[in-house]
PDB file of C-alpha atoms in Angstrom:
ATOM      1  CA  VAL M 670      65.778  14.490 -46.979  1.00  0.00           C
ATOM      2  CA  GLN M 671      66.131  15.014 -50.554  1.00  0.00           C
ATOM      3  CA  LEU M 672      67.447  12.778 -53.763  1.00  0.00           C
ATOM      4  CA  GLN M 673      68.973  14.180 -56.832  1.00  0.00           C
ATOM      5  CA  ALA M 674      69.622  12.405 -59.855  1.00  0.00           C
ATOM      6  CA  SER M 675      72.324  13.824 -62.428  1.00  0.00           C
ATOM      7  CA  GLY M 676      74.637  11.826 -65.186  1.00  0.00           C
ATOM      8  CA  GLY M 677      71.661  11.811 -67.885  1.00  0.00           C
ATOM      9  CA  GLY M 678      72.650  13.228 -71.514  1.00  0.00           C
ATOM     10  CA  LEU M 679      72.245  12.114 -75.195  1.00  0.00           C
ATOM     11  CA  VAL M 680      74.011   9.304 -76.416  1.00  0.00           C
ATOM     12  CA  GLN M 681      74.344   7.140 -79.570  1.00  0.00           C
ATOM     13  CA  ALA M 682      72.643   3.355 -79.714  1.00  0.00           C
ATOM     14  CA  GLY M 683      75.217   0.702 -78.311  1.00  0.00           C
ATOM     15  CA  GLY M 684      76.927   3.381 -76.264  1.00  0.00           C
ATOM     16  CA  SER M 685      76.883   4.158 -72.761  1.00  0.00           C
ATOM     17  CA  LEU M 686      75.569   6.738 -69.842  1.00  0.00           C
ATOM     18  CA  ARG M 687      76.561   6.677 -66.180  1.00  0.00           C
ATOM     19  CA  LEU M 688      73.713   7.821 -63.742  1.00  0.00           C
ATOM     20  CA  SER M 689      73.766   8.710 -60.230  1.00  0.00           C
ATOM     21  CA  CYS M 690      70.951  10.032 -57.291  1.00  0.00           C
ATOM     22  CA  ALA M 691      72.656  11.273 -54.527  1.00  0.00           C
ATOM     23  CA  ALA M 692      70.783  11.217 -50.878  1.00  0.00           C
ATOM     24  CA  SER M 693      70.882  14.235 -48.874  1.00  0.00           C
ATOM     25  CA  GLY M 694      70.034  14.707 -45.050  1.00  0.00           C
ATOM     26  CA  SER M 695      70.015  14.110 -41.533  1.00  0.00           C
ATOM     27  CA  ILE M 696      70.117  10.070 -43.052  1.00  0.00           C
ATOM     28  CA  PHE M 697      70.689   6.971 -40.789  1.00  0.00           C
ATOM     29  CA  SER M 698      69.782   4.691 -43.149  1.00  0.00           C
ATOM     30  CA  ILE M 699      67.998   3.963 -46.920  1.00  0.00           C
ATOM     31  CA  ALA M 700      66.056   0.682 -47.761  1.00  0.00           C
ATOM     32  CA  THR M 701      65.773  -0.152 -50.835  1.00  0.00           C
ATOM     33  CA  MET M 702      66.555   1.992 -53.911  1.00  0.00           C
ATOM     34  CA  GLY M 703      65.573   2.133 -57.408  1.00  0.00           C
ATOM     35  CA  TRP M 704      65.306   3.488 -60.812  1.00  0.00           C
ATOM     36  CA  TYR M 705      62.215   4.518 -63.086  1.00  0.00           C
ATOM     37  CA  ARG M 706      61.598   5.614 -66.346  1.00  0.00           C
ATOM     38  CA  GLN M 707      59.168   6.850 -68.250  1.00  0.00           C
ATOM     39  CA  ALA M 708      59.208   8.218 -71.707  1.00  0.00           C
ATOM     40  CA  PRO M 709      56.816  10.465 -73.605  1.00  0.00           C
ATOM     41  CA  GLY M 710      53.131   9.054 -73.428  1.00  0.00           C
ATOM     42  CA  LYS M 711      53.806   5.875 -71.487  1.00  0.00           C
ATOM     43  CA  GLU M 712      53.614   5.345 -68.153  1.00  0.00           C
ATOM     44  CA  ARG M 713      56.614   5.040 -65.252  1.00  0.00           C
ATOM     45  CA  GLU M 714      57.962   1.817 -65.105  1.00  0.00           C
ATOM     46  CA  LEU M 715      60.596  -0.269 -63.026  1.00  0.00           C
ATOM     47  CA  VAL M 716      64.009  -0.143 -64.559  1.00  0.00           C
ATOM     48  CA  THR M 717      66.242  -2.010 -61.366  1.00  0.00           C
ATOM     49  CA  ILE M 718      66.010  -1.670 -57.836  1.00  0.00           C
ATOM     50  CA  ILE M 719      68.519  -2.907 -55.372  1.00  0.00           C
ATOM     51  CA  THR M 720      68.204  -3.532 -51.423  1.00  0.00           C
ATOM     52  CA  SER M 721      70.226  -2.090 -48.348  1.00  0.00           C
ATOM     53  CA  GLY M 722      72.112  -5.033 -49.394  1.00  0.00           C
ATOM     54  CA  GLY M 723      72.883  -4.652 -52.361  1.00  0.00           C
ATOM     55  CA  SER M 724      70.564  -7.506 -54.311  1.00  0.00           C
ATOM     56  CA  PRO M 725      69.619  -6.410 -57.570  1.00  0.00           C
ATOM     57  CA  ARG M 726      66.669  -6.523 -59.646  1.00  0.00           C
ATOM     58  CA  TYR M 727      66.178  -5.793 -63.484  1.00  0.00           C
ATOM     59  CA  ALA M 728      62.951  -5.289 -65.965  1.00  0.00           C
ATOM     60  CA  ASP M 729      63.984  -8.312 -68.226  1.00  0.00           C
ATOM     61  CA  SER M 730      64.113  -5.282 -71.218  1.00  0.00           C
ATOM     62  CA  VAL M 731      67.665  -3.734 -69.573  1.00  0.00           C
ATOM     63  CA  LYS M 732      68.635  -7.517 -68.143  1.00  0.00           C
ATOM     64  CA  GLY M 733      73.168  -8.176 -69.074  1.00  0.00           C
ATOM     65  CA  ARG M 734      73.084  -4.305 -70.350  1.00  0.00           C
ATOM     66  CA  PHE M 735      72.563  -2.035 -66.899  1.00  0.00           C
ATOM     67  CA  THR M 736      74.173  -2.202 -63.394  1.00  0.00           C
ATOM     68  CA  ILE M 737      72.547  -0.817 -60.561  1.00  0.00           C
ATOM     69  CA  SER M 738      74.723  -0.039 -57.256  1.00  0.00           C
ATOM     70  CA  ARG M 739      74.701   1.586 -54.427  1.00  0.00           C
ATOM     71  CA  ASP M 740      77.090   3.141 -51.781  1.00  0.00           C
ATOM     72  CA  ASN M 741      75.895   2.766 -48.348  1.00  0.00           C
ATOM     73  CA  ALA M 742      78.085   4.833 -46.849  1.00  0.00           C
ATOM     74  CA  LYS M 743      78.038   8.021 -49.354  1.00  0.00           C
ATOM     75  CA  ASN M 744      74.125   7.562 -49.298  1.00  0.00           C
ATOM     76  CA  ALA M 745      74.263   6.979 -53.321  1.00  0.00           C
ATOM     77  CA  MET M 746      73.112   5.000 -56.090  1.00  0.00           C
ATOM     78  CA  TYR M 747      73.942   4.601 -59.604  1.00  0.00           C
ATOM     79  CA  LEU M 748      73.311   2.986 -62.627  1.00  0.00           C
ATOM     80  CA  GLN M 749      75.724   2.052 -65.386  1.00  0.00           C
ATOM     81  CA  MET M 750      74.122   1.330 -68.949  1.00  0.00           C
ATOM     82  CA  ASN M 751      75.531  -0.035 -72.075  1.00  0.00           C
ATOM     83  CA  SER M 752      74.653  -1.190 -75.208  1.00  0.00           C
ATOM     84  CA  MET M 753      72.120   1.260 -74.842  1.00  0.00           C
ATOM     85  CA  LYS M 754      69.070   2.056 -77.564  1.00  0.00           C
ATOM     86  CA  PRO M 755      66.787   4.162 -78.899  1.00  0.00           C
ATOM     87  CA  GLU M 756      64.093   2.366 -76.912  1.00  0.00           C
ATOM     88  CA  ASP M 757      65.688   3.681 -73.879  1.00  0.00           C
ATOM     89  CA  THR M 758      65.070   7.144 -74.126  1.00  0.00           C
ATOM     90  CA  ALA M 759      63.160   8.465 -71.489  1.00  0.00           C
ATOM     91  CA  ALA M 760      63.227  10.763 -68.455  1.00  0.00           C
ATOM     92  CA  TYR M 761      64.912   8.399 -65.676  1.00  0.00           C
ATOM     93  CA  TYR M 762      63.830   9.084 -61.924  1.00  0.00           C
ATOM     94  CA  CYS M 763      66.090   7.253 -58.524  1.00  0.00           C
ATOM     95  CA  ASN M 764      63.924   6.532 -55.739  1.00  0.00           C
ATOM     96  CA  ALA M 765      64.546   5.249 -51.845  1.00  0.00           C
ATOM     97  CA  GLU M 766      61.899   3.415 -50.726  1.00  0.00           C
ATOM     98  CA  ARG M 767      62.063   4.552 -47.325  1.00  0.00           C
ATOM     99  CA  VAL M 768      64.799   6.682 -45.532  1.00  0.00           C
ATOM    100  CA  ARG M 769      65.553   6.788 -41.426  1.00  0.00           C
ATOM    101  CA  THR M 770      66.359   9.455 -40.168  1.00  0.00           C
ATOM    102  CA  HIS M 771      68.912  10.847 -37.215  1.00  0.00           C
ATOM    103  CA  SER M 772      65.723  11.444 -35.221  1.00  0.00           C
ATOM    104  CA  GLY M 773      64.357   7.938 -36.103  1.00  0.00           C
ATOM    105  CA  ASN M 774      61.702   8.808 -38.042  1.00  0.00           C
ATOM    106  CA  PHE M 775      60.514   7.293 -41.498  1.00  0.00           C
ATOM    107  CA  LEU M 776      60.174   8.712 -44.765  1.00  0.00           C
ATOM    108  CA  TRP M 777      58.747   6.725 -47.426  1.00  0.00           C
ATOM    109  CA  ASP M 778      58.615   6.378 -51.531  1.00  0.00           C
ATOM    110  CA  LEU M 779      61.063   9.397 -51.925  1.00  0.00           C
ATOM    111  CA  TRP M 780      61.868  10.613 -55.376  1.00  0.00           C
ATOM    112  CA  GLY M 781      64.038  12.418 -57.165  1.00  0.00           C
ATOM    113  CA  GLN M 782      63.525  14.890 -60.345  1.00  0.00           C
ATOM    114  CA  GLY M 783      64.097  13.183 -63.962  1.00  0.00           C
ATOM    115  CA  THR M 784      67.651  12.990 -65.841  1.00  0.00           C
ATOM    116  CA  GLN M 785      66.840  12.960 -69.533  1.00  0.00           C
ATOM    117  CA  VAL M 786      68.287   9.783 -71.510  1.00  0.00           C
ATOM    118  CA  THR M 787      68.562  10.357 -74.816  1.00  0.00           C
ATOM    119  CA  VAL M 788      69.664   7.534 -77.531  1.00  0.00           C
ATOM    120  CA  SER M 789      69.826   8.516 -81.210  1.00  0.00           C
ATOM    121  CA  SER M 790      69.672   5.383 -83.043  1.00  0.00           C
TER     122      SER M 790
END
C-alpha cells in the first residue's frame, strides 16, 4: 500500500491550490487521513485530518481557508487551499492512520512523499 501526494506548486499570496493524495494497493478501508506540513528548519505539523466518516478537524492557522475532503470509493483525499499566505509555504505530506487490506492485515501510520507548496508575497 502506498500514498501518493500531488498538486503542489508556486502560487501568489491570496491564491489557491488543490492537493490530492491517492492510496494504492490492496485496500479494504482507510481510517483517519490527514495532511501535515513541514517548513524548512521547522518540525512537521498537523494541518488537518478527516475521519473515515468525513468529520474534519483543522489547525487554527488554516481554519476558514483550507478544506479537507475524501472519496472513500477512490481511496483518495484532497486539500483545497484558499486565501493562501506566505507562511503556508512548506512540503505537504499525506498520512493514513490505519489501512486495512483485503487480506485482513492492518498497516499503521503510512506517509506519502511530500509535495512542495510555495506561496510568494
